[in-house]
mmCIF file of C-alpha atoms in Angstrom:
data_model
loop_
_atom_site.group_PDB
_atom_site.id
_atom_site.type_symbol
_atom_site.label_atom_id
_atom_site.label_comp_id
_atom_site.label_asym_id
_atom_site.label_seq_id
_atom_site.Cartn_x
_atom_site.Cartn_y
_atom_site.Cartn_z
ATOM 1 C CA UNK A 663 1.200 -33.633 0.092
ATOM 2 C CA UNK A 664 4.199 -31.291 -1.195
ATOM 3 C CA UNK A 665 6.875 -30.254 0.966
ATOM 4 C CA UNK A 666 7.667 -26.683 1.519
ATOM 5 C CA UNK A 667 11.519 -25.904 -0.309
ATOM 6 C CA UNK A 668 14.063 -26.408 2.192
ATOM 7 C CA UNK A 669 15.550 -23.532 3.190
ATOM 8 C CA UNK A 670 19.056 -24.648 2.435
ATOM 9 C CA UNK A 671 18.495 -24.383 -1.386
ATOM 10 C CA UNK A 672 17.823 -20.480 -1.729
ATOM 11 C CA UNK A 673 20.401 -18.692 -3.239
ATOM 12 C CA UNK A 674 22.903 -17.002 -0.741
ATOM 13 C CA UNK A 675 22.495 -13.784 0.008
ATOM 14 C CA UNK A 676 24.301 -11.356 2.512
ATOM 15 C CA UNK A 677 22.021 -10.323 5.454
ATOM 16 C CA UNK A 678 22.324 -6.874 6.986
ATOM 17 C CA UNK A 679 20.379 -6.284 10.657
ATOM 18 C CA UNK A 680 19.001 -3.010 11.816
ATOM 19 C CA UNK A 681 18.410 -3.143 15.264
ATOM 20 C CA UNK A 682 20.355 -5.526 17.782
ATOM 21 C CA UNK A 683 16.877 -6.424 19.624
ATOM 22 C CA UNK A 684 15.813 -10.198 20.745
ATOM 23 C CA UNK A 685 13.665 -10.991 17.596
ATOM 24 C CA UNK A 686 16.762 -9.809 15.264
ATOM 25 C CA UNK A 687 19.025 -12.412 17.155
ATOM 26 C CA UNK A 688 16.881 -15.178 16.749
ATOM 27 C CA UNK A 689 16.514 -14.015 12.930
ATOM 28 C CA UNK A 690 20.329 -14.109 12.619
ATOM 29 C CA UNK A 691 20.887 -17.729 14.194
ATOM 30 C CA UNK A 692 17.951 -19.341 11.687
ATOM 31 C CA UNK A 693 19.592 -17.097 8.856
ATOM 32 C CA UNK A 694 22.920 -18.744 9.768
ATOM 33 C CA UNK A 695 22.160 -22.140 10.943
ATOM 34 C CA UNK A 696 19.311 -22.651 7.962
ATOM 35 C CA UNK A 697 20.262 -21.155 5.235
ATOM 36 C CA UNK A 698 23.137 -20.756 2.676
ATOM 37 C CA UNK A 699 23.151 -16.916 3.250
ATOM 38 C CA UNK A 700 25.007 -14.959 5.531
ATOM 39 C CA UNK A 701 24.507 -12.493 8.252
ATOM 40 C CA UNK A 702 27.329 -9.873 7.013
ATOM 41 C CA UNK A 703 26.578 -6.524 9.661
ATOM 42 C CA UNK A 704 24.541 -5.465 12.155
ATOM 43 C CA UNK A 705 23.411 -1.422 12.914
ATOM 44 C CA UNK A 706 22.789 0.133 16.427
ATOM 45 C CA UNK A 707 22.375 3.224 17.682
ATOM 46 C CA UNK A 708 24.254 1.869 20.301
ATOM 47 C CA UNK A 709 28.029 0.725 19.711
ATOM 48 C CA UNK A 710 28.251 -1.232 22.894
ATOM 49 C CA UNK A 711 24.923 -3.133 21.945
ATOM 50 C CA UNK A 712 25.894 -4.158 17.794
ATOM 51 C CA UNK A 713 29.480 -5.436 19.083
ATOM 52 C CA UNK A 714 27.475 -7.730 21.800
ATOM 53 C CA UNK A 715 25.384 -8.561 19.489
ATOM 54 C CA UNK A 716 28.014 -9.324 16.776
ATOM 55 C CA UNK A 717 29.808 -11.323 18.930
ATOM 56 C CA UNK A 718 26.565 -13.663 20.400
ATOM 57 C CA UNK A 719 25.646 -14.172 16.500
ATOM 58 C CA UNK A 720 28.712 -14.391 14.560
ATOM 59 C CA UNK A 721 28.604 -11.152 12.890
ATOM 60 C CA UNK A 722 31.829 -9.854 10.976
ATOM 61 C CA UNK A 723 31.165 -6.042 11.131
ATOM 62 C CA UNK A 724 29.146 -3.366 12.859
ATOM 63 C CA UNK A 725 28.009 -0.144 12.574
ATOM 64 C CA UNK A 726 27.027 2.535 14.437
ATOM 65 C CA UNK A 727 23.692 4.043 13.356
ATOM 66 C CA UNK A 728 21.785 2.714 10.760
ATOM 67 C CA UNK A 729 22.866 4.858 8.094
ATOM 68 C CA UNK A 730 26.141 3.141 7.834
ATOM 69 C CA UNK A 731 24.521 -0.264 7.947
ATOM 70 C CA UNK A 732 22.158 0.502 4.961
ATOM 71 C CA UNK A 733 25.169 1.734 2.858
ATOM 72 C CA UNK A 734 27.459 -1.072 3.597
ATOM 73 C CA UNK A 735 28.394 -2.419 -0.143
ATOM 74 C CA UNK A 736 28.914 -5.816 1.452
ATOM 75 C CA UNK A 737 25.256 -5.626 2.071
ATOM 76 C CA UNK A 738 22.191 -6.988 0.162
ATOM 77 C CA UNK A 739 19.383 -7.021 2.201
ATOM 78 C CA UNK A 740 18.348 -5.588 5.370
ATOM 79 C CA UNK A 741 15.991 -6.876 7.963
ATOM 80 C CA UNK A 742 14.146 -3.703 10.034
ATOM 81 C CA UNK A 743 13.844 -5.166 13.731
ATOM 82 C CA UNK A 744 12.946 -1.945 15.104
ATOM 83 C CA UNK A 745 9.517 -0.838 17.128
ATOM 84 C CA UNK A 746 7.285 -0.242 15.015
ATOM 85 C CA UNK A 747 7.142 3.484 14.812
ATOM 86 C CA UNK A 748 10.417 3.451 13.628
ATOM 87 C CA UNK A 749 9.968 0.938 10.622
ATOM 88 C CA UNK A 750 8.560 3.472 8.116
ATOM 89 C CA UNK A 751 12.167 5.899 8.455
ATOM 90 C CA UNK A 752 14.225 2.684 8.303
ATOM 91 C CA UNK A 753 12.771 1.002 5.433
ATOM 92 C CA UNK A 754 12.845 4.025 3.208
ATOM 93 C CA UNK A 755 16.136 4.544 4.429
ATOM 94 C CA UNK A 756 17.376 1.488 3.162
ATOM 95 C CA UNK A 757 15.040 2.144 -0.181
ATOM 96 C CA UNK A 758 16.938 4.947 -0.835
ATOM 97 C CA UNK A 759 20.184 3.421 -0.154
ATOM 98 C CA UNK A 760 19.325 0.858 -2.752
ATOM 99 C CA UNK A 761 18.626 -2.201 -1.016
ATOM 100 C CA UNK A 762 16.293 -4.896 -0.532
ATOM 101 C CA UNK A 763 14.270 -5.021 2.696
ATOM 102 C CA UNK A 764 12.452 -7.282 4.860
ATOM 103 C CA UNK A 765 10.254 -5.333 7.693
ATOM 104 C CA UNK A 766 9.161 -7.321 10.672
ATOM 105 C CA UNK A 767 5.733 -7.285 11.459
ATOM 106 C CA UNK A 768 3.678 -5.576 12.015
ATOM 107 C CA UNK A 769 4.866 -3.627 8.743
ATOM 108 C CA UNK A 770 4.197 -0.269 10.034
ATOM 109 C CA UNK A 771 1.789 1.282 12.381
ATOM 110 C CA UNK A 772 -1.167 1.920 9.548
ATOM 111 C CA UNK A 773 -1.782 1.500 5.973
ATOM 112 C CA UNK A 774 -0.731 4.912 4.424
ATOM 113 C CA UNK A 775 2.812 4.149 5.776
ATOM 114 C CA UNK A 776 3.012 0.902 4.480
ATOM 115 C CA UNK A 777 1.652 2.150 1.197
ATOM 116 C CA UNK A 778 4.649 4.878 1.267
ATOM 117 C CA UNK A 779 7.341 2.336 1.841
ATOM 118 C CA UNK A 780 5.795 -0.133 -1.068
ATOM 119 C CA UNK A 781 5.694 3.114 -3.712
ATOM 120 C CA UNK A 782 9.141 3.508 -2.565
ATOM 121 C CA UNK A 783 10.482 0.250 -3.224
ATOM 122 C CA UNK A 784 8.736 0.452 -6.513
ATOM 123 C CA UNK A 785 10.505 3.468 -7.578
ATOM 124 C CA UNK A 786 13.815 2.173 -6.981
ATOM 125 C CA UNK A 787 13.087 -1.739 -7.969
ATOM 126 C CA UNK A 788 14.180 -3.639 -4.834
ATOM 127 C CA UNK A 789 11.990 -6.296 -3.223
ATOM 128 C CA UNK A 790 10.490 -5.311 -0.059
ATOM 129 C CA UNK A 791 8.503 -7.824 2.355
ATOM 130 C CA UNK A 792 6.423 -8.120 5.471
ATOM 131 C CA UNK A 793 7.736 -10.913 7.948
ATOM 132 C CA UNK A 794 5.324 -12.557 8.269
ATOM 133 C CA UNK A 795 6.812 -16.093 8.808
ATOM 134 C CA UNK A 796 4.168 -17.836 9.345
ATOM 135 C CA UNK A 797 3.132 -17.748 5.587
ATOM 136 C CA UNK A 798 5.816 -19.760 4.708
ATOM 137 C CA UNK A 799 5.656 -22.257 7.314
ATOM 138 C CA UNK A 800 5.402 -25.691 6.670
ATOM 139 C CA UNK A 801 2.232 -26.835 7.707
ATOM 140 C CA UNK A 802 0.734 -23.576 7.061
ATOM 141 C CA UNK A 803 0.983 -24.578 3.139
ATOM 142 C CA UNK A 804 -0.291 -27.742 3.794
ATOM 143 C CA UNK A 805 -3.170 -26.608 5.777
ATOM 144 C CA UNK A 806 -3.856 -24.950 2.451
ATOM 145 C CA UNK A 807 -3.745 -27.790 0.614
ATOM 146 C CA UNK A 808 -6.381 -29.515 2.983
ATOM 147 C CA UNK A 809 -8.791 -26.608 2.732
ATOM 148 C CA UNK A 810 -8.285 -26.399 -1.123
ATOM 149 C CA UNK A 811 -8.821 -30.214 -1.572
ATOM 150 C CA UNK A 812 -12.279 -29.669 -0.049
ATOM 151 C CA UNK A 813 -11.347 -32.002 3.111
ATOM 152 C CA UNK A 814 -13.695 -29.743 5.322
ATOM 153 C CA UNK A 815 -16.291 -28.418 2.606
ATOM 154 C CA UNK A 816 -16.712 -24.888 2.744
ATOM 155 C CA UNK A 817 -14.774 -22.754 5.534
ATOM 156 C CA UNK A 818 -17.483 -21.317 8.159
ATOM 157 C CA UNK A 819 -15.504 -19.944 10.736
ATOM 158 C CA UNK A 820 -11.986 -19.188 11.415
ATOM 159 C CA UNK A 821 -10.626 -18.529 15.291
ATOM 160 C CA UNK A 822 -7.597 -17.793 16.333
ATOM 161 C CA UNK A 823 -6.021 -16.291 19.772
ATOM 162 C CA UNK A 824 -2.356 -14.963 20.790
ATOM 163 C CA UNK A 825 -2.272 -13.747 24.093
ATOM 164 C CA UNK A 826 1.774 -12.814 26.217
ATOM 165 C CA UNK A 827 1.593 -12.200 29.817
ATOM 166 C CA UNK A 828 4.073 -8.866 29.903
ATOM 167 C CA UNK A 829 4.179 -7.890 33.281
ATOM 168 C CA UNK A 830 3.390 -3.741 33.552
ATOM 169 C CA UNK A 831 6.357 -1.685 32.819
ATOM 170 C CA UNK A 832 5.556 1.659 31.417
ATOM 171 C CA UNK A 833 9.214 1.841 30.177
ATOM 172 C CA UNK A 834 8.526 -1.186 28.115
ATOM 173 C CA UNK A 835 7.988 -0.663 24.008
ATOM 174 C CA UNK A 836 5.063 -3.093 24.331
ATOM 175 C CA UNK A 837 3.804 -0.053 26.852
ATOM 176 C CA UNK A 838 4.674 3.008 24.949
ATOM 177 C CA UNK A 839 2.662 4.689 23.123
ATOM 178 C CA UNK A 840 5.139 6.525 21.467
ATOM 179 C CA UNK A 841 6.721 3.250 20.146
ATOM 180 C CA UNK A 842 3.362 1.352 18.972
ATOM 181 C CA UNK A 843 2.864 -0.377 21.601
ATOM 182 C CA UNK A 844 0.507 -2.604 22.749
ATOM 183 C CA UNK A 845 -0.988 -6.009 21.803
ATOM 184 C CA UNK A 846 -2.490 -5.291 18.447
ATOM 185 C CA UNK A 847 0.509 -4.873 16.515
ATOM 186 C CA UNK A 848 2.694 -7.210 18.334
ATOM 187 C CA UNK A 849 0.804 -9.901 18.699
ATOM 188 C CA UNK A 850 -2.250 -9.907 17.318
ATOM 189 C CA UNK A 851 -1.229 -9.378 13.918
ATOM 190 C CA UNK A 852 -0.714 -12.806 13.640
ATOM 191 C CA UNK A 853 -4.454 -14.052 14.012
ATOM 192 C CA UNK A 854 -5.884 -10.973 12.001
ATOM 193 C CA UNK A 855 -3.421 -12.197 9.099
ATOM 194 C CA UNK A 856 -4.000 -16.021 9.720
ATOM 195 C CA UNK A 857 -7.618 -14.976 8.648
ATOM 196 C CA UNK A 858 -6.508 -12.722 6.170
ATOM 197 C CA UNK A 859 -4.521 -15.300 4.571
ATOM 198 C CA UNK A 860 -7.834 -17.914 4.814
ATOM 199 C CA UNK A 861 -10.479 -15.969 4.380
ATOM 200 C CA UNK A 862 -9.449 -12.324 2.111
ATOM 201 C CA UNK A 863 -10.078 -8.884 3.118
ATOM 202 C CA UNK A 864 -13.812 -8.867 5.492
ATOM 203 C CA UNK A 865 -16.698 -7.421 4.878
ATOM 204 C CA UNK A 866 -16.944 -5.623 8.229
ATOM 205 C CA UNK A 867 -14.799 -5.758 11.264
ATOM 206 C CA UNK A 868 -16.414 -5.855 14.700
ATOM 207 C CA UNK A 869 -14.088 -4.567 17.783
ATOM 208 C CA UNK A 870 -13.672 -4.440 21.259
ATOM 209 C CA UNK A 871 -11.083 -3.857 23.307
ATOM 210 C CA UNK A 872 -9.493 -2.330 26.686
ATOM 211 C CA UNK A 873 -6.556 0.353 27.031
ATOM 212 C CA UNK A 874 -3.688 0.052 29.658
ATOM 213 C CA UNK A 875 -2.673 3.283 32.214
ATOM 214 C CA UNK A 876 -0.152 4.031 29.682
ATOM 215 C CA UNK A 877 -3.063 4.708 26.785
ATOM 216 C CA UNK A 878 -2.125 1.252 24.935
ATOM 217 C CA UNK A 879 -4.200 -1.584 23.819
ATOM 218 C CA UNK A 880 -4.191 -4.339 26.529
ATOM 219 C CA UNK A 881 -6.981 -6.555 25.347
ATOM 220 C CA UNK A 882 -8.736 -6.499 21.878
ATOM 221 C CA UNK A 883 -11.059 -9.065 20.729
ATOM 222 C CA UNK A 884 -12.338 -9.139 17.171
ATOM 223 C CA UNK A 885 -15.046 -10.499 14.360
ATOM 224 C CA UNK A 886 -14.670 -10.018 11.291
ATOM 225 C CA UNK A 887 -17.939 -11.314 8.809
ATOM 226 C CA UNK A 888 -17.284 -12.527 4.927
ATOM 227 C CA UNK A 889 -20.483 -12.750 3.252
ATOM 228 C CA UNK A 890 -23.232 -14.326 4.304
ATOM 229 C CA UNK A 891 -22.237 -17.071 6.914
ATOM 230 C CA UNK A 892 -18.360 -16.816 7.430
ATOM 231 C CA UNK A 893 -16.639 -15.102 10.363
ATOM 232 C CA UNK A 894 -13.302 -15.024 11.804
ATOM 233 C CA UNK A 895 -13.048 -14.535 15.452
ATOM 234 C CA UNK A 896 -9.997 -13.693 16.497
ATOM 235 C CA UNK A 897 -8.197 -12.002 20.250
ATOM 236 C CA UNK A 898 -4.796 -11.036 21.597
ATOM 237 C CA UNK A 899 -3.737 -9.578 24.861
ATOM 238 C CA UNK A 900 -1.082 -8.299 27.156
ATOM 239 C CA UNK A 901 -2.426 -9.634 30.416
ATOM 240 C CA UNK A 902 -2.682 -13.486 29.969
ATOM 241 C CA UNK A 903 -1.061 -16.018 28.180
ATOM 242 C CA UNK A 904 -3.304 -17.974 25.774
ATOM 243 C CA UNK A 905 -3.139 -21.314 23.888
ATOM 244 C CA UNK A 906 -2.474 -19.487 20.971
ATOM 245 C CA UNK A 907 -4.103 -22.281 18.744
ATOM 246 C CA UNK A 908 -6.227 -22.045 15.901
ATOM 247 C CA UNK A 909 -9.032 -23.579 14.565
ATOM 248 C CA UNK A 910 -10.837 -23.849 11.205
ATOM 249 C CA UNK A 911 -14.566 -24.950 10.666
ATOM 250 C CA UNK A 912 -16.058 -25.856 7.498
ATOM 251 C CA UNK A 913 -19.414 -28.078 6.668
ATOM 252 C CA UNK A 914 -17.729 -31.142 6.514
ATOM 253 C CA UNK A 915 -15.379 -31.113 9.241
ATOM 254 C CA UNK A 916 -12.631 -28.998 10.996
ATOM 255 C CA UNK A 917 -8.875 -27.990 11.604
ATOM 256 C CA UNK A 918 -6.984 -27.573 14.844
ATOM 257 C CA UNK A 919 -3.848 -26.156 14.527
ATOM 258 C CA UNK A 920 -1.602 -26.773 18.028
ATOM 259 C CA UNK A 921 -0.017 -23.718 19.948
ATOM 260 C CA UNK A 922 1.779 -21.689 18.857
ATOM 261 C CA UNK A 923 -0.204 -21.304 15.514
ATOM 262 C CA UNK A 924 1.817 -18.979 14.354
ATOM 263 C CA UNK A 925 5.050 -20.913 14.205
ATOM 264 C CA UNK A 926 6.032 -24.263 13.710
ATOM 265 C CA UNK A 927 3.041 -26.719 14.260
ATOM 266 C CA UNK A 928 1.427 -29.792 13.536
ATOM 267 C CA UNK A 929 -2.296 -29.865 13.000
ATOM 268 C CA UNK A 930 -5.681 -32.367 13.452
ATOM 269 C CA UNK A 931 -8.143 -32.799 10.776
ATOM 270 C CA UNK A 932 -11.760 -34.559 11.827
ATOM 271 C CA UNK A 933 -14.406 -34.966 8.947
ATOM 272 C CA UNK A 934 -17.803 -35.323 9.332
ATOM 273 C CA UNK A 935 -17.185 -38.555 8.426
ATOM 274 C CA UNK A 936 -15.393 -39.736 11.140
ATOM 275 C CA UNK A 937 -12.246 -40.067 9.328
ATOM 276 C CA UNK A 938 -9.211 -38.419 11.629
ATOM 277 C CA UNK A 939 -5.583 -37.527 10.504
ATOM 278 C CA UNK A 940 -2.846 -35.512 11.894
ATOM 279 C CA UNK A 941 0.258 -33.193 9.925
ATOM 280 C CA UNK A 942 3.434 -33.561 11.852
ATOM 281 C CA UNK A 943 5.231 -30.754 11.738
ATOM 282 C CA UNK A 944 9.345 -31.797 11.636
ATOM 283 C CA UNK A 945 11.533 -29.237 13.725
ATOM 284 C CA UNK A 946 11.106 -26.161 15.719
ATOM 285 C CA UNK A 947 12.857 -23.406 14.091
ATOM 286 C CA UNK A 948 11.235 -20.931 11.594
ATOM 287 C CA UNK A 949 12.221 -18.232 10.644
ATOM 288 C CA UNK A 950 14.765 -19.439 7.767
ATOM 289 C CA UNK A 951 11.417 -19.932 5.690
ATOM 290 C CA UNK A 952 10.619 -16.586 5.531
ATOM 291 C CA UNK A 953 14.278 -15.581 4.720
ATOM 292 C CA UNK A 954 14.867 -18.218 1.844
ATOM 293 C CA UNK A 955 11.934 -16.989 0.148
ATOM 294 C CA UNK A 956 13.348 -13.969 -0.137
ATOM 295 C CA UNK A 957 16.668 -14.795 -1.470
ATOM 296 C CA UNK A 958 14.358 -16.712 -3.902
ATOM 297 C CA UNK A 959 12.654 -13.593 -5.290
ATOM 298 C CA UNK A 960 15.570 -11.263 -5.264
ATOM 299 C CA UNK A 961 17.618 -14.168 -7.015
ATOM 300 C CA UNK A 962 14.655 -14.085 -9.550
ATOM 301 C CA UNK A 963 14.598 -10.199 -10.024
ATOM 302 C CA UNK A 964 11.184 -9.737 -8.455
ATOM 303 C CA UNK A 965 10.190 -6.920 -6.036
ATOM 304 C CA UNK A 966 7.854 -9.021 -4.008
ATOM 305 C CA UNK A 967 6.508 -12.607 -2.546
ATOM 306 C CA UNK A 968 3.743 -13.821 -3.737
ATOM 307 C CA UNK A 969 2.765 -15.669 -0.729
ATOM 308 C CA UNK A 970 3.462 -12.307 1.611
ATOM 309 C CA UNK A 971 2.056 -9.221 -1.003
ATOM 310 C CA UNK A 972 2.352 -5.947 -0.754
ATOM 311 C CA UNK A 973 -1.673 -5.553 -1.436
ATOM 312 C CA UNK A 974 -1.887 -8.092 1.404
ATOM 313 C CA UNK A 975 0.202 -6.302 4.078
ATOM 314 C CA UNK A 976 -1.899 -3.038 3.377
ATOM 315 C CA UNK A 977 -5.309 -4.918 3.837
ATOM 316 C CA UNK A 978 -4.153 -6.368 7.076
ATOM 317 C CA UNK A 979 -3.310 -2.918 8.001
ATOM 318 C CA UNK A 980 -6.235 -1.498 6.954
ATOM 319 C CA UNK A 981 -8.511 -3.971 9.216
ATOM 320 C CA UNK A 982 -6.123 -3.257 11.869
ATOM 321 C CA UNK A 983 -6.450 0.368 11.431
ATOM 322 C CA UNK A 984 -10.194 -0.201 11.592
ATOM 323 C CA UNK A 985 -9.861 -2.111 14.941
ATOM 324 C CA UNK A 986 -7.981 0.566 16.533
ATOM 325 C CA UNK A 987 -10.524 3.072 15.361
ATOM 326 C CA UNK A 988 -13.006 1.829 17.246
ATOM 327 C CA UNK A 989 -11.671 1.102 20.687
ATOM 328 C CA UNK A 990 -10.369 4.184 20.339
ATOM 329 C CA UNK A 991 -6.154 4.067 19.939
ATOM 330 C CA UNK A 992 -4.608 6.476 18.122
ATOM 331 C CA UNK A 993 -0.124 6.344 17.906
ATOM 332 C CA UNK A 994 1.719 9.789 18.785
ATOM 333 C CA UNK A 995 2.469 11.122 15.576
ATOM 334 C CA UNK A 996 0.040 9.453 13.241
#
């Protein structure tokens, strides 16, 4: 089975951070402890926060506000780890200042923005991605390669769960409205693009779901059909934490990938046939993946991943657009 590049042979580049929140820390250490690149600035809104956050992560030089991050020459590429209302200004504003971007997930809060950031960045020529590291995982390629080799016959069913308890605060992002909140884009893009990244772009999408006091998404569970006998089945939710494992069924045998599904894992194979085997996934960090593979393409002069496409990241959006349409969850400002 091939091996997924190690991170450590990507071309170095130099890292800028928008945002000094807990996701963008944990994004600098795997950039700095993984990789060959280097974490050169961070940008807050807050001076107090990007000097804390410099000094927890190593970071030579902050700025205060994001425009002065974005045109920082010593700057390559910036990583948006903002809410996600707030990733469709700051990717365009690093567009415009001419650099390369990678946008944590979920991209932005609906399709048409994340179609406005992608005609953006191909205006101007830089390489933009979605970070969504679980594409580039290790035993997320070789769970292809099982599927692929026809080790399960023909995929039937795909499920997939990622349920956080957050205990109510309605000063919370996760709670605001105004911010994107809720569990569909935070957490349960990751099953809807697990299936995406199996199964394509579904023929219909079936939803329901339950809103919190604060007029977020606090429950959603989902189907989505592909032709004539496939379905993905997929939930995510604020109130419970879930296994978040995932399982793939075909007609001659199945897949269970261990929690969490989304990031580092191993995974169980069991044929028809009785035959059994496991994937043993080595170490528990992740994120470098995701960031090596884009010095890769930027070192290669290409605007975007082929694992993690633009087209992709607008027809995840689209079927999560569709979800929120019908339980009813519209964002301030849409």
């Amino acid at each position: 089975m091939a091996r997924t590049p190690d991170p450590r042979t990507a071309p170095p580049v130099r890292w800028g951070i928008l945002g000094a929140g807990r996701i963008a820390g944990t994004f600098a250490d795997a950039v700095g402890s993984q990789t060959r690149a280097q974490v050169v600035a961070v940008g807050s809104r807050h001076r107090d926060r990007a000097e804390r956050f410099a000094t927890a992560h190593g970071i030579p030089t902050t700025h205060l506000g994001y425009e002065a991050l974005v045109e920082d020459p010593q700057v390559d590429v910036v990583y948006v780890a903002t809410p996600h209302s707030e990733h469709l200004e700051h990717a365009l504003l690093a567009i415009r200042a001419g650099k390369h971007v990678l946008v944590e997930k979920a991209f932005t809060r609906n399709a048409d923005e994340a179609q406005q950031v992608f005609d953006a960045a191909r205006d101007a020529g830089v390489f933009v991605m979605e970070a969504m590291w679980t594409q580039f995982l290790p035993h997320v390629a070789a769970l292809h390669q099982v599927i692929d080799a026809g080790e399960i016959g023909d995929v039937v069913n795909v499920t997939a769960d990622h349920g956080q308890h957050m205990a109510f605060d309605p000063a919370s992002r996760l709670y605001a409205p105004e911010l994107a909140g809720g569990a569909l884009l935070d957490l349960g893009v990751y099953p809807v693009s697990f299936a995406h990244d199996l199964l394509g772009v579904p023929d219909s999408v079936h939803a329901v779901g339950q809103l919190t006091s604060t007029g977020v998404d606090g429950h959603v569970s989902v189907v989505l059909a592909y032709g004539e006998r496939t379905q993905a089945t997929l939930s995510t939710t604020l109130w419970a934490r879930t296994p978040t494992v995932a399982l793939v069924s075909g007609t001659e045998g199945y897949i269970e990938v261990a929690g969490p599904f989304y990031g580092p894992s191993s995974f169980r194979v069991t044929r028809n046939d009785g035959r059994v085997w496991t994937f043993e996934q080595p170490g528990t960090k992740g994120l470098q993946y995701e960031a090596a593979e884009v010095a890769r393409r930027i070192a290669d002069g290409e605007t975007q991943s082929p694992r993690m496409t633009w087209q992709g990241t607008v027809e995840v959006l689209r079927t999560l657009d569709e979800v929120r349409r019908q339980i009813g969850l519209a964002y301030p400002g849409e």
